[in-house]
mmCIF file of N, CA and C in Angstrom:
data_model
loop_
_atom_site.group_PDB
_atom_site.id
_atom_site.type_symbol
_atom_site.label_atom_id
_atom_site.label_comp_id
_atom_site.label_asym_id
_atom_site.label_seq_id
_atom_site.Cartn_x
_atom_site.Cartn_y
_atom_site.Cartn_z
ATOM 1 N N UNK A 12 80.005 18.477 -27.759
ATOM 2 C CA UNK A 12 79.390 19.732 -27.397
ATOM 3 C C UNK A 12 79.669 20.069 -25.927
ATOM 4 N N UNK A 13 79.189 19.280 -24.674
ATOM 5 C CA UNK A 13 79.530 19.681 -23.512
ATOM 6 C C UNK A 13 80.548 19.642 -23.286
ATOM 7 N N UNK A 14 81.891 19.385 -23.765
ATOM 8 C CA UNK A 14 83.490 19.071 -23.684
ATOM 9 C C UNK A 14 83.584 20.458 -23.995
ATOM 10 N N UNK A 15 83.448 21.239 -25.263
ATOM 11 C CA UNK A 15 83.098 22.527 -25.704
ATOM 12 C C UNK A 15 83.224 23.479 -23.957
ATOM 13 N N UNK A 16 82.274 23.009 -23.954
ATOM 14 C CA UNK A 16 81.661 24.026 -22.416
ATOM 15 C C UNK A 16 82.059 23.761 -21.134
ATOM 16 N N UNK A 17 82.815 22.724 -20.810
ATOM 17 C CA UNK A 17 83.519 22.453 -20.279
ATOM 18 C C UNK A 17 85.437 22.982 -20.021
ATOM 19 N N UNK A 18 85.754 22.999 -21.441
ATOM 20 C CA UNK A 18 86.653 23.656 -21.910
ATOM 21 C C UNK A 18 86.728 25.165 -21.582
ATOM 22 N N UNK A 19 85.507 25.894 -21.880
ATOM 23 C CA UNK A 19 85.267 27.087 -21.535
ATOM 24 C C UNK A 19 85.195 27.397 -20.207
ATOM 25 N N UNK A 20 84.465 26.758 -19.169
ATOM 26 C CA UNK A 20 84.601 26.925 -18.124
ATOM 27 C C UNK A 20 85.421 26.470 -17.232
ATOM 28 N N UNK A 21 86.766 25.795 -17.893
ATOM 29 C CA UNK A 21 88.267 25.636 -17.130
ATOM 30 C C UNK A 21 88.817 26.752 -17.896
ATOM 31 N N UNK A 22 88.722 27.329 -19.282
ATOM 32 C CA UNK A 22 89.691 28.564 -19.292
ATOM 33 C C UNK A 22 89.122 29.914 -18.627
ATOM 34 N N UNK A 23 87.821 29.849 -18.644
ATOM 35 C CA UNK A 23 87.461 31.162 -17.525
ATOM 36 C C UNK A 23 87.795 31.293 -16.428
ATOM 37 N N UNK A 24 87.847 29.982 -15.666
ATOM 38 C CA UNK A 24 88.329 29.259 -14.450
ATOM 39 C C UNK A 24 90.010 30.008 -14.206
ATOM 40 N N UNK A 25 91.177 29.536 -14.993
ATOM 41 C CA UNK A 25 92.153 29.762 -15.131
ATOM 42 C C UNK A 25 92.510 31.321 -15.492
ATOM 43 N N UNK A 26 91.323 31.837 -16.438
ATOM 44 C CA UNK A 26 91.828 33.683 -16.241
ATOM 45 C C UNK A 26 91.572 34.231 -15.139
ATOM 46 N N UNK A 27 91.087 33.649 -14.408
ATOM 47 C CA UNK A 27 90.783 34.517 -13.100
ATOM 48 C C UNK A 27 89.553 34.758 -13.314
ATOM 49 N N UNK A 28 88.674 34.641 -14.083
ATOM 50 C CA UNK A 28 87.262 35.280 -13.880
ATOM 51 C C UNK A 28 86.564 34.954 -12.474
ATOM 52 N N UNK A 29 85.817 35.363 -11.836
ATOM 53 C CA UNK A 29 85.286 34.716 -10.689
ATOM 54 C C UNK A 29 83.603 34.538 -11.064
ATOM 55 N N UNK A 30 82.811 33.858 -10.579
ATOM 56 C CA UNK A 30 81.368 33.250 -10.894
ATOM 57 C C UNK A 30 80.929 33.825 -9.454
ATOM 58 N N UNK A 31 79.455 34.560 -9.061
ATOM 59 C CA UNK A 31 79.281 34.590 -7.934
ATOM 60 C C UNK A 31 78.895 33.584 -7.666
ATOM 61 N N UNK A 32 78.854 33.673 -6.004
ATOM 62 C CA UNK A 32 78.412 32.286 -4.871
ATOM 63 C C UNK A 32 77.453 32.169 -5.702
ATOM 64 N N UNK A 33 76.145 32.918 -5.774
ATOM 65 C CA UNK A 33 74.873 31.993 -5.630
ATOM 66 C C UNK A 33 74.924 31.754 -7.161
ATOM 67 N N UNK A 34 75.208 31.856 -7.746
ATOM 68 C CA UNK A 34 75.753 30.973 -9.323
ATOM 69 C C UNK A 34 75.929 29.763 -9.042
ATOM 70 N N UNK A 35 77.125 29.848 -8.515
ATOM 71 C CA UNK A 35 78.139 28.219 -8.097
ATOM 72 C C UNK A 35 77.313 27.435 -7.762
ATOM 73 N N UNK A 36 76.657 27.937 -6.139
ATOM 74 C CA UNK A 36 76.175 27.234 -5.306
ATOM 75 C C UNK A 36 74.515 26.364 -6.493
ATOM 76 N N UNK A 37 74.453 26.823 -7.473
ATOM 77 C CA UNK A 37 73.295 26.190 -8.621
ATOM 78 C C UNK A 37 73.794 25.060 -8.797
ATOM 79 N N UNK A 38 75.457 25.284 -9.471
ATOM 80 C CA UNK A 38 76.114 24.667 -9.986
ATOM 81 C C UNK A 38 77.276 23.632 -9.252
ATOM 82 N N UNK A 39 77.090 23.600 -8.046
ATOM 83 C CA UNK A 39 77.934 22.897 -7.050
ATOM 84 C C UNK A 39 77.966 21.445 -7.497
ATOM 85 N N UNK A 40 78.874 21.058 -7.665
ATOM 86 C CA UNK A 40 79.056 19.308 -7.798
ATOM 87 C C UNK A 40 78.504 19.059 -9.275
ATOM 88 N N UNK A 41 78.871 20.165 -9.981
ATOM 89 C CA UNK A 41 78.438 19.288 -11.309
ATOM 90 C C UNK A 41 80.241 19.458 -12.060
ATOM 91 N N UNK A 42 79.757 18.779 -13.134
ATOM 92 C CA UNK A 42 81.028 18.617 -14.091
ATOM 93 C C UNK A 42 81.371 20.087 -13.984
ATOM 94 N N UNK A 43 80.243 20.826 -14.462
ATOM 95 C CA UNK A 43 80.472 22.544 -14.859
ATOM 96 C C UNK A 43 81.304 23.339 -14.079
ATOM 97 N N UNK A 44 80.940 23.242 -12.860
ATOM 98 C CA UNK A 44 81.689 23.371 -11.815
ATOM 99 C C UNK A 44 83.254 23.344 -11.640
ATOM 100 N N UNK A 45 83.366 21.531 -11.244
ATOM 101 C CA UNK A 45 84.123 21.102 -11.291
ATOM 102 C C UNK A 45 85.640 21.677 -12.382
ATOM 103 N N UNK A 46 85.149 21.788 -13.779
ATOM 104 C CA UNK A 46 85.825 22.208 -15.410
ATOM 105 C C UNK A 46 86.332 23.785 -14.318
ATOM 106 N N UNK A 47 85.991 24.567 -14.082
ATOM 107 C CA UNK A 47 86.151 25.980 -13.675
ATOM 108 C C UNK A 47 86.890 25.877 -12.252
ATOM 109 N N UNK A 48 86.265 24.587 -11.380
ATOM 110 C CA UNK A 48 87.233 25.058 -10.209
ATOM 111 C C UNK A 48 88.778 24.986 -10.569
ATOM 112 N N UNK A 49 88.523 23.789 -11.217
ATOM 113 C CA UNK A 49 90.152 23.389 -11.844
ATOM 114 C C UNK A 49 91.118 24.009 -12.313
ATOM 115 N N UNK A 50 90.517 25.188 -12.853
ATOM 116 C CA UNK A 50 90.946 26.432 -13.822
ATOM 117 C C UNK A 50 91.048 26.874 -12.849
ATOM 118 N N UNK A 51 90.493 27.771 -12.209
ATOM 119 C CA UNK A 51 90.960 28.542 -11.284
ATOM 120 C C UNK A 51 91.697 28.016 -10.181
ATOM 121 N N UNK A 52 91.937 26.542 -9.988
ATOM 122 C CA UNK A 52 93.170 26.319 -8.997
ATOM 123 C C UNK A 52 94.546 25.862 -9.851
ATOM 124 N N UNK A 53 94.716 26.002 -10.913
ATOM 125 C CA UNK A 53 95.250 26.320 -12.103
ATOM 126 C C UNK A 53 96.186 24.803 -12.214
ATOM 127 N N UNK A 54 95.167 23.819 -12.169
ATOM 128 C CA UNK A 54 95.191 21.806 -12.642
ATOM 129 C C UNK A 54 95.191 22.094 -14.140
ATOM 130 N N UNK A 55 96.256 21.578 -14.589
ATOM 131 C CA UNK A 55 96.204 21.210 -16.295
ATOM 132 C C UNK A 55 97.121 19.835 -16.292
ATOM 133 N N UNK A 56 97.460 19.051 -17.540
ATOM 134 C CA UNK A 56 97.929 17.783 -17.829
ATOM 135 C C UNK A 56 98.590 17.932 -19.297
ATOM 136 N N UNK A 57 99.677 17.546 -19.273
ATOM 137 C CA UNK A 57 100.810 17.809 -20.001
ATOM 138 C C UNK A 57 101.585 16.323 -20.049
ATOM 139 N N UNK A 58 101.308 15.885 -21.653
ATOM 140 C CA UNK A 58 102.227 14.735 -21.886
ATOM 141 C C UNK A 58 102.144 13.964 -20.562
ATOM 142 N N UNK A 59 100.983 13.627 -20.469
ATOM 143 C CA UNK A 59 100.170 12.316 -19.076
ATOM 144 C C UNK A 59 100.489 13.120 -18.125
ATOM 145 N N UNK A 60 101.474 13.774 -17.695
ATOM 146 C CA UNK A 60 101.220 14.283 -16.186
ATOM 147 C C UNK A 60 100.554 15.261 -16.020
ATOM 148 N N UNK A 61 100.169 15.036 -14.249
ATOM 149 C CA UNK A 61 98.989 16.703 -13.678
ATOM 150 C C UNK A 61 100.066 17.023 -13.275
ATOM 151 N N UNK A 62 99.558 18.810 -13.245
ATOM 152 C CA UNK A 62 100.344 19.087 -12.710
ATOM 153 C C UNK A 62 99.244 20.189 -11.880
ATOM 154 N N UNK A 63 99.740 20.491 -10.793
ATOM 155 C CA UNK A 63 98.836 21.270 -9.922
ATOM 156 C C UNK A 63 99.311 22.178 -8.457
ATOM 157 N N UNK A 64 98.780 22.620 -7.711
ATOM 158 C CA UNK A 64 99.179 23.187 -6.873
ATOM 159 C C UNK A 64 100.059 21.966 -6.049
ATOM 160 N N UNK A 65 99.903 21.107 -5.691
ATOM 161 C CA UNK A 65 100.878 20.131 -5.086
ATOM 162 C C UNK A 65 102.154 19.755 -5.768
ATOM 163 N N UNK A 66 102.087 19.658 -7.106
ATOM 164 C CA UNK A 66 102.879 19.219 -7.942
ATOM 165 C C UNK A 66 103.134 20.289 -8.950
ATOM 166 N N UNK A 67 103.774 21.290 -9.146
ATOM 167 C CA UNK A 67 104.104 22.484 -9.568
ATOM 168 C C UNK A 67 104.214 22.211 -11.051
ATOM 169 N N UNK A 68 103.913 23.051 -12.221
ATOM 170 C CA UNK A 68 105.050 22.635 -13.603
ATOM 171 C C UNK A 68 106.457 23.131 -13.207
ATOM 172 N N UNK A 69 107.654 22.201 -13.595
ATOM 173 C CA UNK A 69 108.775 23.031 -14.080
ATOM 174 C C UNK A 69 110.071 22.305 -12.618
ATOM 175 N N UNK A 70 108.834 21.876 -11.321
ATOM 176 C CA UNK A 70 109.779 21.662 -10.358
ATOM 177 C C UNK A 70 110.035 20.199 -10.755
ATOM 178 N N UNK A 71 111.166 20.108 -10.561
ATOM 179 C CA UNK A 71 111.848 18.411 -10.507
ATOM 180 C C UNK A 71 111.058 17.404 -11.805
ATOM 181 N N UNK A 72 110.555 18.119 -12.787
ATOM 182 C CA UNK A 72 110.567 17.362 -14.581
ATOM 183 C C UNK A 72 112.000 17.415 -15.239
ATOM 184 N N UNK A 73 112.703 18.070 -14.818
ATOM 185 C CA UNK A 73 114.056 18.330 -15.420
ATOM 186 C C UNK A 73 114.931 16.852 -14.892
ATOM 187 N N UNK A 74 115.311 16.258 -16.422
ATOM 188 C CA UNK A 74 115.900 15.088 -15.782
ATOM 189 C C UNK A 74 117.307 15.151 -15.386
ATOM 190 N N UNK A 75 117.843 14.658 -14.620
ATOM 191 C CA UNK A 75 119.361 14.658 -13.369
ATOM 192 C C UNK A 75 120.078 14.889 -14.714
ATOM 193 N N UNK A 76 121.601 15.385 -14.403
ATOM 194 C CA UNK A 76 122.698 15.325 -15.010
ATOM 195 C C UNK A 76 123.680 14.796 -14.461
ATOM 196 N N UNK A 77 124.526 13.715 -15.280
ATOM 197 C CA UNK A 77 125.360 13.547 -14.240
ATOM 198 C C UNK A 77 126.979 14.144 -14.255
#
């Protein structure tokens, strides 16, 4: 059930929805949170790897040719 809602609040996270401050600030440091910031800094995991603002999808997964 909370995986459910969790789920939901990383894909709201990821459309762009925004939550106001004094929402968040209820919800600061919880999982709930956390599920949505993620989304909106657009962190997902693909076949074991993260991939994220540091680590891009698409840059350097492509394996060498020789």
């Amino acid at each position: 059930m909370m995986q459910s809602i969790y789920l939901r609040a990383y894909l709201a996270g990821y459309a762009g929805r925004h939550i106001p401050r004094s929402i968040r600030r209820v919800f600061a440091g919880s999982a709930l949170h956390r599920a949505w910031l993620l989304g909106s800094m657009g962190f997902f995991e693909q076949d074991g790897i993260r991939y994220g603002p540091a680590h891009p999808y698409g840059i350097g997964t492509e394996p060498e040719r020789a």
